[in-house]
């Protein structure tokens, strides 16, 4: 099985939780349902404070259970994310691919809004990633499981996209290679500093082609601007 996971977590910031006396009981729940109220209720967890993410959840008692949580970021309506809890940190998963169950050959609109199933394969959505990464500094980790079962990874100490969905990363470390800064093919495959490209919205450096149309999504799953993870 070949698997690709892309995670982010915040490097700064601390949020105070508004909580009732029942707060501690929710460590053992896998939150799936939301409520309009900012208060916790039995069986329901809705995180309704500004600038929330999975790392905030980990810091406030939820680091023992990975799963789907509901957040509200900036002025966006509440939306769900998959939180991967690891030690004391909580990673917000922005993409997961496992064996090609979901078609990633999608339109720009679909990549902006997100698609898939948070429990299996999905893409979180460019607009959500933009709002998340512009509230504070974030670190990016791309994890790849190869056909032989071994894992490789790439980490970037700083990660974000702007309102035009232009990728900005720096501070590479890892074992999978610095593919986001790859300058081969006349810089046609350079991702850092590039806008997101899909088959119906060409923003790459290829004057004679469109990588979002000519490259079939495999492990090179997210076109120019997020990850190039060929193995």
mmCIF file of C-alpha atoms in Angstrom, residues 152-155 173-179:
data_model
loop_
_atom_site.group_PDB
_atom_site.id
_atom_site.type_symbol
_atom_site.label_atom_id
_atom_site.label_comp_id
_atom_site.label_asym_id
_atom_site.label_seq_id
_atom_site.Cartn_x
_atom_site.Cartn_y
_atom_site.Cartn_z
ATOM 1 C CA UNK A 152 10.084 8.829 4.146
ATOM 2 C CA UNK A 153 9.176 12.399 4.996
ATOM 3 C CA UNK A 154 9.793 16.048 4.166
ATOM 4 C CA UNK A 155 9.381 18.833 6.727
ATOM 5 C CA UNK A 173 14.517 18.836 6.623
ATOM 6 C CA UNK A 174 13.823 15.171 5.912
ATOM 7 C CA UNK A 175 14.491 11.979 3.979
ATOM 8 C CA UNK A 176 12.182 12.331 0.953
ATOM 9 C CA UNK A 177 14.050 15.195 -0.710
ATOM 10 C CA UNK A 178 13.283 18.891 -1.072
ATOM 11 C CA UNK A 179 10.830 18.426 -3.942
#
